[in-house]
Amino acid sequence: MSAYQDLKYALSDGVCYAAQGVTPESFATYCSRYVDGFLVTIELLALSSILGLCIGTLVAVARVSTRPVLRRGAWAWSYIFRGTPLLVQLWIVYYGLGSLGPERLGILWPLFKSGWAVGLVVLTINTSAYIAEILRGGLSSLPVGQLEAALSAGMSRAMAMRRILLPQAFRVAWPAYGNELILLMKGSALVSTITVMDLMGQTRSVFARGYSLETYLYSAVLYSLLAIILTLGLKAVERRLNVG
Amino acid sequence: MKTLIIAASLLAATTAAAEPLRIATEGAFPPFSEINAAGEVVGFDIDIANALCAKMERECAIIAMDWDGIIPGLVNEKYDAIVASMSITEERKQTVDFSNPYYANYLVLVAKKGADVTQETMQQYAVGAQRASISSSWAEEKVGARGDLRLYDTLTASFTDLEAGRIDSIVSDYFPALDWLKDHPEFEVIGERIDINDQIGIAVRKGDDELRNALNMALDGIIADGSYAKVSTGYFGADIH
Amino acid sequence: MELLGFGATGWGDDLLRGAALTLQLAIVSLAIGLSLGLLLALAKLSRFAPLRWLAQGYTLFIRGVPEFLILLLAFFGTEKAVAAIAQLVNLQGDIDVPKFAAAVGGLSAIFAAYGCEVIRGAWLAVPKGQIEAGHSVGLTHWQIFHRIRLPQLWRIALPGLGNLWLVMLKDTSLAAVLAIDELLRVAKVAGEVTRQPLIFLLAAGAIYLVLTAVSDKMRATFEARANRGMAR
């Protein structure tokens, strides 16, 4: 863990060293804080988007399942986590459940102990609910005949899902997924309210020193940069998906 | 347009004297300021503010404000003074002016009884403090810019996490810590209280000498006539000036 | 359980008051955000290139920056801007931009950026033939807009705008960090004072679910009415 941490600090120092001449003074003074935070944001985003995609896929499949228990469970999952604000979810888990303490939470306690862990879990669950809806939309846009044809060819429902329906649903739903990824990035800024020093957390800390508005503007620029990089990546994948 | 502005300024200037003095306080710093069950802001700071206003024979309007935005609010003229147990620091003096101190504060390191953390070994542990406070500045000096320092919006939130065991220790102001420790006997102050010559003052806008002098005079007044001691004893059993 | 009750010792009434403020924030921001969104959409559709770029740039900025940061910028930015303007015209006395207004400013700005895309899409979806027909029978621009474009714009944009409303309803919770006593903040304060954060935060979550459910029902009603008479 520590080696990873050192790697991040080294990366951050490197970037800031390079940025010294190019960026305004008021940014350069706190550069390492901004970049440290930026790296935490990226790490949370990467992990929660991948995990969220996995869980979201499972929930989407459950949504269209033949078993009512799965269907209703998946519906409830989507309903609850899309119907309440992300900030409320974060605070319920961190401050609410966290207040139960190690005696009542037992082995789950390490999860609730760190703001970063809580942030990861909540962001993952939150995005999974939206992804499930997006995929469900993708699945329902596919011609009904496909599933029937696959089943009559002897495939199990699970295999039909995996081999035929889901890949197509992904392709159709890709733009909507891209949207959700950007929204996830923006939502990640809220983990700063549960003591995580991501880009937003570092920004608020720097602001508390001099109260200059530039602090927030620099942060906005960095987030925009991340958004642009993500969008370019998403568009590139979209082009490849649509070639087939 | 110009006449309209001049008229407005004259009107504003003449009514300024009759306007209540707007004072901002925090509301999450017991026992100096907190929100009670009825939703009102109460505490030592509020009582002192009221005593000062009584002395100055002016009406006071107390506004609760979040710590993060309390100085910008003063600078942007949302209110005229801050009575929120704010430490007088060189950094803050660049943005605001301060009255004479109305009490002296110390910092303390609080942790569970029997914990290994000490003031010398802090950097190896998770330390909590309120963001934008002298506690966080001091803690940051101790653990380094990349130490495990958790920043909270309010001091109360940091105490909650200490209680929950999320962090190993807190750097807190002395009196709020004592107040909290009364209900939490499993915790204690670690080491000696830290004296960084922390004076607590009332913040006013830069250059607002009129208000500053008025507050200083009122402060001397309430100390002289015993109303300060009365408030202080009520909260702490002693005069903390 | 009495904690959730009403009156001086119960926080139930405070929670409801917070919910009312949440709705106020959302409704006012909706009104301003829709108007601003319409203007932005028109700017994007205009033939005047710089206007298009301005609108495009604004939209890109808002869409790439976290809503939380935008609210903080709106909050501290408007404070500073108002103070600067006051100094410029040498106005003494207090000009207070209430926190509510700053929050509304931020929320509307966000709504407008996303809303303008929905409106623009709906605008372009109105069949051109109908507009031309309107011109050819001598209707004025305003009449065409009012009688032909607007009803269809409304119908097509409704699902998208309805979604944005739900998002904004949830975004009002961000005002909790700005010392505005909306629902989430009241729940947090109550939790801290009573040392029982879980029950209050869960209650807040439940109220948000109710608000979103009701909104969705209303949106469905609006959609049904807007779509009446349309061939399936």
XYZ file of C-alpha atoms in Angstrom:
717
model
C 0.000 0.000 0.000
C 2.778 2.338 0.905
C 4.664 1.781 -2.317
C 1.540 2.701 -4.255
C 1.207 5.826 -2.157
C 4.819 6.749 -2.818
C 4.247 6.221 -6.521
C 1.347 8.638 -6.477
C 3.360 11.243 -4.590
C 6.235 10.850 -7.024
C 3.893 11.303 -9.971
C 2.362 14.346 -8.343
C 5.748 15.908 -7.601
C 6.848 15.224 -11.147
C 3.839 16.914 -12.672
C 4.176 19.904 -10.406
C 7.849 20.272 -11.155
C 7.043 20.379 -14.833
C 4.178 22.769 -14.261
C 6.250 25.275 -12.374
C 7.082 27.638 -15.157
C 3.874 27.229 -17.070
C 1.215 27.847 -14.463
C 0.334 30.978 -12.477
C 1.969 31.493 -9.116
C -1.157 31.007 -7.066
C -1.627 27.588 -8.599
C 2.010 26.515 -8.383
C 2.188 27.091 -4.629
C -0.435 24.468 -3.986
C 0.095 22.402 -7.116
C 1.037 19.205 -5.295
C -2.181 19.334 -3.292
C -4.311 19.732 -6.395
C -2.544 16.910 -8.206
C -2.615 14.631 -5.148
C -6.360 15.172 -5.077
C -6.663 14.700 -8.824
C -5.013 11.290 -8.534
C -7.382 10.236 -5.759
C -10.325 11.307 -7.892
C -9.066 9.254 -10.828
C -8.492 6.218 -8.660
C -12.002 6.386 -7.165
C -13.506 6.970 -10.593
C -11.704 4.066 -12.217
C -12.590 1.579 -9.488
C -16.203 2.630 -9.028
C -16.939 2.756 -12.740
C -15.617 -0.744 -13.366
C -17.232 -2.292 -10.296
C -20.413 -0.360 -10.941
C -20.560 -1.670 -14.472
C -20.301 -5.252 -13.239
C -22.971 -4.834 -10.601
C -25.145 -2.776 -12.933
C -25.048 -5.517 -15.518
C -26.146 -8.077 -12.955
C -28.982 -5.838 -11.813
C -30.064 -5.185 -15.415
C -30.204 -8.917 -16.123
C -32.162 -9.431 -12.904
C -34.581 -6.731 -14.032
C -35.616 -8.753 -17.069
C -35.420 -12.089 -15.332
C -38.251 -14.580 -15.338
C -38.138 -14.858 -11.570
C -40.298 -12.260 -9.816
C -38.011 -12.102 -6.768
C -35.078 -11.026 -8.895
C -37.197 -8.626 -10.928
C -38.624 -6.911 -7.893
C -35.310 -6.848 -6.068
C -33.620 -5.225 -9.056
C -36.469 -2.749 -9.437
C -36.142 -1.768 -5.780
C -32.368 -1.398 -6.151
C -32.788 0.960 -9.088
C -35.624 2.840 -7.484
C -33.933 3.480 -4.164
C -30.502 4.423 -5.447
C -31.761 6.592 -8.278
C -34.517 8.161 -6.236
C -32.308 9.543 -3.488
C -29.491 12.047 -3.828
C -25.924 10.708 -3.850
C -24.997 13.023 -0.995
C -27.750 11.559 1.170
C -26.523 8.045 0.385
C -22.952 8.957 1.281
C -23.969 10.524 4.574
C -26.336 7.692 5.505
C -23.507 5.193 5.163
C -20.651 7.251 6.571
C -22.333 9.232 9.343
C -25.462 7.143 9.842
C -24.280 3.544 9.686
C -20.825 4.566 10.798
C -22.231 5.801 14.085
C -23.199 2.220 14.951
C -19.579 1.658 15.768
C -17.301 -1.390 15.569
C -19.260 -3.399 18.146
C -22.399 -3.507 16.070
C -20.804 -3.605 12.641
C -18.266 -6.297 13.495
C -16.157 -7.429 10.581
C -17.701 -4.836 8.316
C -16.163 -2.102 10.432
C -12.972 -1.579 8.368
C -15.219 -0.721 5.434
C -16.957 2.029 7.352
C -13.815 3.255 8.974
C -12.337 4.989 5.984
C -14.063 7.716 4.047
C -12.368 6.456 0.919
C -13.827 2.964 1.332
C -17.320 4.288 2.020
C -17.004 6.607 -0.956
C -15.994 3.760 -3.221
C -18.841 1.502 -2.101
C -21.528 4.179 -2.348
C -20.320 5.523 -5.698
C -20.248 1.970 -7.048
C -23.760 1.159 -5.864
C -25.108 4.504 -7.025
C -23.699 4.224 -10.515
C -24.756 0.579 -10.770
C -28.386 1.627 -10.363
C -28.164 4.123 -13.246
C -26.194 1.707 -15.421
C -28.819 -0.972 -14.774
C -31.517 1.354 -16.090
C -29.422 2.284 -19.107
C -28.726 -1.350 -19.955
C -32.351 -2.260 -19.399
C -33.247 0.371 -21.950
C -30.662 -1.083 -24.295
C -31.966 -4.597 -23.813
C -35.564 -3.596 -24.389
C -34.649 -1.880 -27.640
C -33.439 -5.154 -29.106
C -35.806 -7.121 -31.315
C -37.723 -9.662 -29.240
C -37.114 -12.320 -31.837
C -33.440 -12.580 -30.954
C -33.993 -14.039 -27.527
C -36.587 -16.461 -28.838
C -34.329 -17.575 -31.655
C -31.450 -18.152 -29.254
C -33.620 -20.142 -26.871
C -35.044 -22.283 -29.626
C -31.518 -22.955 -30.851
C -30.908 -24.611 -27.499
C -29.091 -21.860 -25.639
C -29.845 -21.338 -21.993
C -31.246 -17.998 -21.068
C -28.006 -17.071 -19.346
C -25.929 -17.902 -22.391
C -28.243 -16.013 -24.699
C -27.893 -13.037 -22.411
C -24.157 -13.243 -22.300
C -23.397 -14.026 -25.933
C -26.062 -12.211 -27.864
C -28.200 -9.724 -25.991
C -25.843 -7.965 -23.630
C -23.126 -7.143 -26.165
C -25.703 -5.535 -28.419
C -27.348 -3.750 -25.542
C -23.957 -2.314 -24.594
C -23.397 -1.041 -28.070
C -26.767 0.649 -28.211
C -26.459 2.042 -24.718
C -22.877 3.259 -25.045
C -23.627 6.995 -25.435
C -25.925 6.888 -22.436
C -23.266 5.009 -20.498
C -20.736 7.661 -21.406
C -23.059 10.270 -20.001
C -23.347 8.354 -16.777
C -19.569 8.048 -16.519
C -19.213 11.821 -16.659
C -21.953 12.183 -14.079
C -20.091 9.686 -11.876
C -16.970 11.808 -12.161
C -18.906 14.866 -11.085
C -20.593 12.989 -8.270
C -17.253 11.778 -6.958
C -16.563 15.318 -5.764
C -19.046 14.691 -2.965
C -16.748 12.256 -1.171
C -14.917 15.351 0.014
C -17.725 15.760 2.514
C -16.749 12.492 4.178
C -13.123 13.466 4.734
C -11.700 12.088 1.503
C -8.953 14.297 0.106
C -9.857 13.996 -3.547
C -9.522 17.000 -5.859
C -12.565 18.673 -4.291
C -11.344 17.953 -0.765
C -7.917 19.427 -1.455
C -9.560 22.421 -3.156
C -11.677 23.216 -0.106
C -8.619 22.879 2.088
C -6.622 25.301 -0.061
C -9.541 27.729 -0.197
C -9.694 27.774 3.581
C -6.233 29.324 3.628
C -6.638 32.384 1.477
C -10.307 32.487 0.502
C -9.417 33.394 -3.067
C -11.894 32.435 -5.745
C -9.072 31.364 -8.069
C -8.753 28.206 -6.006
C -12.154 27.052 -7.175
C -11.459 28.140 -10.742
C -8.269 26.083 -10.926
C -10.213 23.130 -9.624
C -12.892 23.687 -12.259
C -10.231 23.694 -14.948
C -8.794 20.415 -13.692
C -12.216 18.763 -13.594
C -12.985 20.056 -17.086
C -9.714 18.589 -18.251
C -10.693 15.217 -16.846
C -14.108 15.489 -18.487
C -12.541 16.256 -21.845
C -10.150 13.312 -21.594
C -13.016 10.986 -20.653
C -15.231 12.278 -23.453
C -12.511 11.811 -26.049
C -11.946 8.264 -24.842
C -15.655 7.490 -24.877
C -16.058 8.876 -28.369
C -13.135 6.780 -29.597
C -14.739 3.611 -28.261
C -18.071 4.656 -29.737
C -16.555 4.898 -33.186
C -15.070 1.434 -32.890
C -18.340 -0.018 -31.653
C -20.273 1.420 -34.543
C -17.932 0.116 -37.191
C -19.041 -3.488 -36.587
C -28.776 57.346 -11.958
C -26.139 59.183 -9.989
C -28.697 61.045 -7.908
C -30.429 57.764 -7.188
C -27.196 56.267 -5.899
C -26.372 59.303 -3.808
C -29.848 59.303 -2.352
C -29.586 55.605 -1.574
C -26.201 56.032 0.102
C -27.447 58.899 2.220
C -30.451 56.893 3.233
C -28.274 53.901 3.995
C -25.758 55.997 5.938
C -28.350 57.638 8.090
C -30.108 54.395 8.822
C -26.840 52.594 9.514
C -26.592 53.967 13.022
C -30.056 52.740 13.876
C -29.532 49.324 12.312
C -28.873 46.369 14.535
C -25.299 45.154 14.676
C -25.124 41.932 12.690
C -22.902 39.370 14.362
C -22.031 36.002 12.930
C -21.330 32.913 14.971
C -20.859 29.289 14.106
C -23.310 27.030 15.893
C -21.254 23.820 15.946
C -18.711 24.567 18.638
C -20.155 23.618 21.990
C -20.181 25.054 24.564
C -19.314 28.278 22.797
C -21.993 27.981 20.159
C -24.445 25.218 19.349
C -27.952 24.660 18.060
C -30.421 23.522 20.685
C -33.487 21.349 20.142
C -35.631 24.388 19.409
C -33.309 25.323 16.570
C -31.826 28.353 18.305
C -28.169 29.221 18.427
C -26.964 29.371 22.019
C -23.681 29.329 23.870
C -20.895 31.304 25.462
C -20.109 33.303 22.314
C -23.737 34.298 21.940
C -23.999 35.389 25.553
C -20.819 37.446 25.291
C -22.027 39.021 22.069
C -25.305 39.992 23.720
C -23.483 41.370 26.744
C -21.263 43.485 24.481
C -24.231 44.814 22.585
C -26.007 45.671 25.811
C -22.891 47.570 26.865
C -22.711 49.386 23.534
C -26.424 50.051 23.805
C -27.031 48.695 20.353
C -29.345 46.042 19.118
C -27.754 42.810 18.001
C -28.777 40.328 15.359
C -27.006 36.985 15.710
C -26.540 35.009 12.510
C -25.388 31.412 12.388
C -22.847 30.798 9.643
C -20.776 27.850 8.564
C -17.133 28.082 9.548
C -15.939 27.676 5.967
C -17.723 30.779 4.810
C -17.606 32.873 7.943
C -14.712 35.130 6.954
C -15.790 35.630 3.324
C -19.217 36.587 4.645
C -17.674 39.305 6.804
C -15.534 40.604 3.961
C -18.553 40.678 1.665
C -20.550 42.650 4.211
C -23.167 40.062 5.040
C -22.558 40.946 8.693
C -20.328 43.271 10.686
C -18.518 41.139 13.225
C -17.660 37.541 14.007
C -17.939 36.290 17.567
C -17.173 32.626 17.024
C -14.166 31.753 19.153
C -11.926 32.758 16.276
C -8.200 32.706 16.883
C -6.180 35.790 16.071
C -3.601 34.682 13.516
C -1.234 36.546 11.201
C -2.793 34.804 8.223
C -6.277 35.961 9.167
C -5.021 39.461 9.935
C -4.332 39.797 6.245
C -8.026 39.585 5.557
C -9.703 40.951 8.698
C -8.979 43.050 11.791
C -9.410 41.783 15.334
C -10.587 43.264 18.597
C -8.679 42.706 21.816
C -8.741 39.081 22.892
C -11.693 37.949 24.966
C -10.148 34.707 26.114
C -7.095 32.579 25.588
C -7.278 29.179 23.994
C -5.049 26.153 24.089
C -4.966 23.143 21.865
C -5.210 19.624 23.121
C -4.695 16.228 21.627
C -7.563 13.952 22.509
C -7.547 10.188 22.186
C -8.861 7.040 23.829
C -7.450 6.227 27.257
C -4.520 3.921 26.843
C -3.942 4.667 23.191
C -0.381 4.735 21.893
C -0.594 8.049 20.161
C 1.349 10.924 21.693
C 2.138 14.434 20.575
C 5.474 13.170 19.329
C 4.187 10.169 17.420
C 1.102 11.800 15.905
C 2.272 11.478 12.352
C 1.888 7.729 12.397
C -1.792 7.885 13.216
C -5.037 9.165 11.754
C -5.575 12.628 13.177
C -8.743 14.667 12.842
C -9.277 18.410 13.031
C -11.690 21.040 11.860
C -10.861 22.485 8.477
C -9.604 26.093 8.341
C -8.811 26.215 12.063
C -5.620 26.659 14.024
C -6.047 23.067 15.168
C -5.726 21.877 11.602
C -2.783 24.217 10.961
C -0.948 22.937 14.018
C -1.844 19.323 13.200
C -0.636 19.765 9.653
C 2.682 21.075 10.890
C 3.006 18.000 13.061
C 1.988 15.319 10.576
C 3.293 16.972 7.450
C 1.433 18.014 4.323
C 0.898 14.397 3.291
C 0.133 12.929 6.687
C -3.136 11.206 7.504
C -4.986 14.327 8.517
C -8.772 14.176 8.228
C -10.502 17.492 7.880
C -14.077 18.003 8.995
C -16.591 20.755 8.362
C -17.323 21.073 12.083
C -15.557 20.188 15.314
C -18.574 18.125 16.382
C -18.235 15.918 13.315
C -14.611 15.202 14.203
C -15.624 14.209 17.748
C -18.254 11.869 16.305
C -15.623 10.122 14.220
C -13.240 9.899 17.177
C -15.964 8.277 19.182
C -16.718 5.886 16.346
C -13.074 4.923 16.214
C -12.489 6.114 12.687
C -9.603 8.294 13.716
C -7.091 7.724 16.454
C -6.908 11.253 17.775
C -8.196 14.788 17.397
C -6.518 18.111 17.729
C -9.127 20.271 19.340
C -9.549 23.520 21.167
C -9.268 23.188 24.915
C -12.683 24.162 26.263
C -14.836 22.331 23.705
C -12.728 19.234 24.338
C -13.258 19.470 28.093
C -16.963 19.873 27.498
C -17.058 16.771 25.300
C -14.867 14.716 27.648
C -17.405 15.259 30.429
C -19.724 12.855 28.612
C -16.991 10.593 27.289
C -14.903 9.224 30.138
C -13.189 6.639 27.907
C -11.228 9.431 26.283
C -8.681 11.807 27.677
C -6.316 14.615 26.871
C -2.971 13.261 25.766
C 0.022 15.115 27.052
C 0.066 18.702 28.158
C -2.206 21.277 26.699
C -0.488 23.010 23.831
C 0.140 26.665 24.336
C 0.634 28.399 21.041
C -0.258 31.766 22.472
C -3.681 31.493 20.933
C -5.752 34.566 21.618
C -9.427 34.554 20.710
C -10.813 37.764 19.312
C -13.733 39.308 17.499
C -13.205 39.780 13.787
C -14.304 42.915 11.974
C -13.674 44.140 8.460
C -10.299 45.595 7.701
C -10.290 49.272 8.469
C -13.505 49.173 10.478
C -11.784 50.921 13.396
C -14.994 52.504 14.615
C -16.581 49.169 15.348
C -13.325 47.704 16.619
C -12.832 50.480 19.167
C -16.452 50.291 20.225
C -16.103 46.548 20.796
C -12.861 46.993 22.727
C -14.435 49.564 24.980
C -17.455 47.362 25.525
C -15.212 44.389 26.260
C -13.305 46.358 28.915
C -16.685 47.384 30.253
C -18.134 43.937 30.682
C -14.914 42.679 32.254
C -14.887 45.573 34.674
C -18.497 45.305 35.733
C -18.410 41.533 36.169
C -20.876 40.521 33.461
C -18.105 38.670 31.611
C -17.183 36.738 34.741
C -20.843 35.934 35.260
C -21.217 34.390 31.794
C -17.909 32.591 32.047
C -18.623 31.076 35.435
C -21.948 29.860 34.174
C -20.218 27.772 31.505
C -16.839 26.932 32.962
C -17.070 27.566 36.685
C -14.313 30.146 36.390
C -13.389 33.340 34.647
C -11.557 32.288 31.542
C -10.336 35.689 30.464
C -39.389 7.605 17.812
C -40.473 10.783 19.555
C -37.466 12.347 17.950
C -39.334 12.420 14.696
C -42.352 13.952 16.357
C -43.499 17.503 16.141
C -43.079 20.389 18.510
C -40.165 21.684 20.525
C -38.505 18.372 21.296
C -39.333 16.573 18.078
C -37.520 17.257 14.851
C -40.284 16.082 12.563
C -41.572 19.552 11.878
C -38.045 20.777 11.183
C -37.567 17.995 8.654
C -40.777 18.939 6.892
C -39.780 22.570 6.870
C -36.494 21.493 5.339
C -38.391 19.534 2.700
C -40.470 22.625 1.941
C -37.301 24.643 1.449
C -35.960 21.894 -0.805
C -39.058 22.224 -2.976
C -38.791 26.003 -2.998
C -35.193 25.808 -4.142
C -36.089 23.346 -6.890
C -39.164 25.187 -8.147
C -37.537 28.606 -8.333
C -34.473 27.116 -10.002
C -36.741 25.329 -12.471
C -38.409 28.568 -13.493
C -35.138 30.421 -13.956
C -33.331 27.430 -15.412
C -36.023 26.805 -18.032
C -36.009 30.411 -19.162
C -32.233 30.509 -19.314
C -32.220 27.142 -21.084
C -34.602 28.408 -23.723
C -32.379 31.436 -24.347
C -29.323 29.219 -24.600
C -31.099 26.893 -27.022
C -32.021 29.842 -29.199
C -28.434 31.042 -29.012
C -27.218 27.659 -30.168
C -29.681 27.650 -33.047
C -28.850 31.171 -34.099
C -26.969 32.021 -37.250
C -24.690 34.367 -35.368
C -21.580 32.236 -34.788
C -20.098 33.980 -31.700
C -23.441 33.533 -29.954
C -23.339 29.835 -30.732
C -19.811 29.533 -29.405
C -20.662 31.395 -26.242
C -23.587 29.094 -25.552
C -21.541 26.039 -26.453
C -18.692 27.101 -24.171
C -21.031 27.734 -21.277
C -22.662 24.334 -21.725
C -19.325 22.537 -21.903
C -18.106 24.257 -18.764
C -21.152 23.370 -16.703
C -21.262 19.808 -17.964
C -17.628 19.170 -17.155
C -17.495 20.632 -13.668
C -19.002 18.959 -10.578
C -22.287 20.471 -9.454
C -20.858 20.797 -5.973
C -18.047 22.990 -7.257
C -20.459 25.067 -9.307
C -22.557 25.738 -6.242
C -19.470 26.742 -4.255
C -18.430 29.049 -7.096
C -21.922 30.503 -7.271
C -22.003 30.953 -3.522
C -18.662 32.656 -2.974
C -18.618 34.210 -6.415
C -21.896 36.077 -6.107
C -20.914 37.239 -2.627
C -17.728 38.693 -4.011
C -19.368 40.071 -7.146
C -22.074 41.864 -5.186
C -19.501 43.308 -2.795
C -17.333 44.443 -5.701
C -20.259 46.101 -7.440
C -21.259 47.786 -4.205
C -17.760 49.181 -3.847
C -17.719 50.312 -7.443
C -20.815 52.431 -7.117
C -19.832 53.355 -3.585
C -22.982 52.081 -1.985
C -22.820 51.817 1.785
C -25.109 49.795 3.921
C -25.926 46.193 3.443
C -26.676 44.518 0.209
C -27.178 40.980 1.190
C -27.353 38.292 -1.430
C -29.223 35.679 0.490
C -27.715 32.201 0.410
C -30.952 31.016 -1.136
C -30.427 33.241 -4.172
C -26.868 32.023 -4.636
C -27.994 28.397 -4.460
C -30.804 29.083 -6.929
C -28.282 30.775 -9.206
C -26.060 27.720 -9.185
C -28.897 25.228 -9.642
C -30.489 27.224 -12.474
C -27.155 27.549 -14.237
C -26.780 23.772 -14.164
C -30.356 23.110 -15.279
C -30.045 25.576 -18.133
C -26.915 23.937 -19.523
C -28.539 20.507 -19.748
C -31.992 21.850 -20.515
C -30.853 23.793 -23.531
C -29.792 20.569 -25.215
C -33.185 18.985 -24.612
C -34.975 22.087 -25.856
C -32.716 22.402 -28.856
C -33.361 18.776 -29.797
C -37.079 19.238 -29.429
C -36.975 22.495 -31.412
C -35.283 20.764 -34.321
C -37.723 17.865 -34.092
C -40.692 20.009 -34.975
C -41.306 19.210 -38.632
C -40.049 22.024 -40.819
C -42.977 21.566 -43.131
C -45.359 22.752 -40.474
C -43.400 25.952 -39.952
C -43.295 26.642 -43.642
C -47.009 25.984 -43.899
C -47.545 28.484 -41.111
C -45.542 31.109 -42.954
C -47.377 30.453 -46.195
C -50.794 31.068 -44.629
C -49.550 34.367 -43.276
C -49.013 33.654 -39.571
C -46.574 35.944 -37.773
C -43.401 34.614 -36.175
C -44.924 34.917 -32.757
C -48.092 33.068 -33.808
C -46.050 30.302 -35.360
C -43.992 29.979 -32.207
C -46.976 30.118 -29.934
C -49.404 27.879 -31.805
C -47.290 25.478 -33.777
C -43.864 25.179 -32.232
C -44.440 25.544 -28.527
C -47.053 22.818 -28.003
C -44.939 20.306 -29.864
C -41.741 21.500 -28.239
C -43.349 20.935 -24.893
C -44.527 17.455 -25.791
C -41.199 16.282 -27.181
C -39.057 17.891 -24.521
C -41.171 16.776 -21.598
C -39.468 13.445 -20.838
C -36.024 15.002 -20.995
C -37.021 18.014 -18.913
C -38.819 15.765 -16.455
C -35.604 13.863 -15.957
C -33.666 17.073 -15.395
C -36.230 18.130 -12.808
C -35.598 14.906 -10.875
C -31.860 15.496 -11.063
C -32.258 19.029 -9.796
C -34.521 17.920 -6.960
C -31.700 15.698 -5.822
C -29.055 18.359 -6.427
C -30.765 20.663 -3.933
C -29.225 18.431 -1.284
C -25.863 19.986 -2.165
C -27.072 23.180 -0.549
C -26.697 21.316 2.747
C -22.986 22.018 2.636
C -23.685 25.716 2.151
C -25.489 26.242 5.443
C -28.897 26.368 3.804
C -31.488 24.653 5.951
C -32.918 22.369 3.358
C -33.918 18.787 4.119
C -30.518 17.098 4.238
C -28.928 19.773 6.357
C -31.737 19.696 8.902
C -31.331 15.934 9.098
C -27.596 16.245 9.619
C -27.891 18.901 12.331
C -30.638 16.949 14.075
C -28.463 13.864 13.930
C -25.516 15.685 15.468
C -27.510 17.325 18.226
C -29.324 14.144 19.221
C -26.337 11.861 18.526
C -28.632 9.704 16.384
C -27.579 10.444 12.828
C -28.866 7.222 11.257
C -32.553 7.682 11.902
C -32.617 11.257 10.661
C -30.584 10.623 7.545
C -32.794 7.636 6.709
C -35.864 9.787 7.258
C -34.442 12.379 4.879
C -33.783 9.647 2.316
C -37.347 8.426 2.646
C -38.723 11.932 2.115
C -36.593 12.332 -1.008
C -38.022 9.064 -2.314
C -41.513 10.414 -1.772
C -40.631 13.653 -3.550
C -39.180 11.853 -6.551
C -42.102 9.427 -6.702
C -44.623 12.266 -6.674
C -42.616 14.145 -9.315
C -42.592 11.103 -11.506
C -46.351 10.688 -11.168
C -46.861 14.317 -12.115
C -44.549 13.978 -15.074
C -46.514 10.957 -16.284
C -49.724 12.961 -16.023
C -48.236 15.847 -17.972
C -46.961 13.480 -20.621
C -50.340 11.832 -20.998
C -52.020 15.193 -21.422
C -49.411 16.506 -23.827
C -49.707 13.384 -25.905
C -53.491 13.331 -26.092
C -54.721 13.200 -29.601
C -51.404 11.933 -30.910
C -51.634 8.854 -33.058
C -49.788 5.949 -31.426
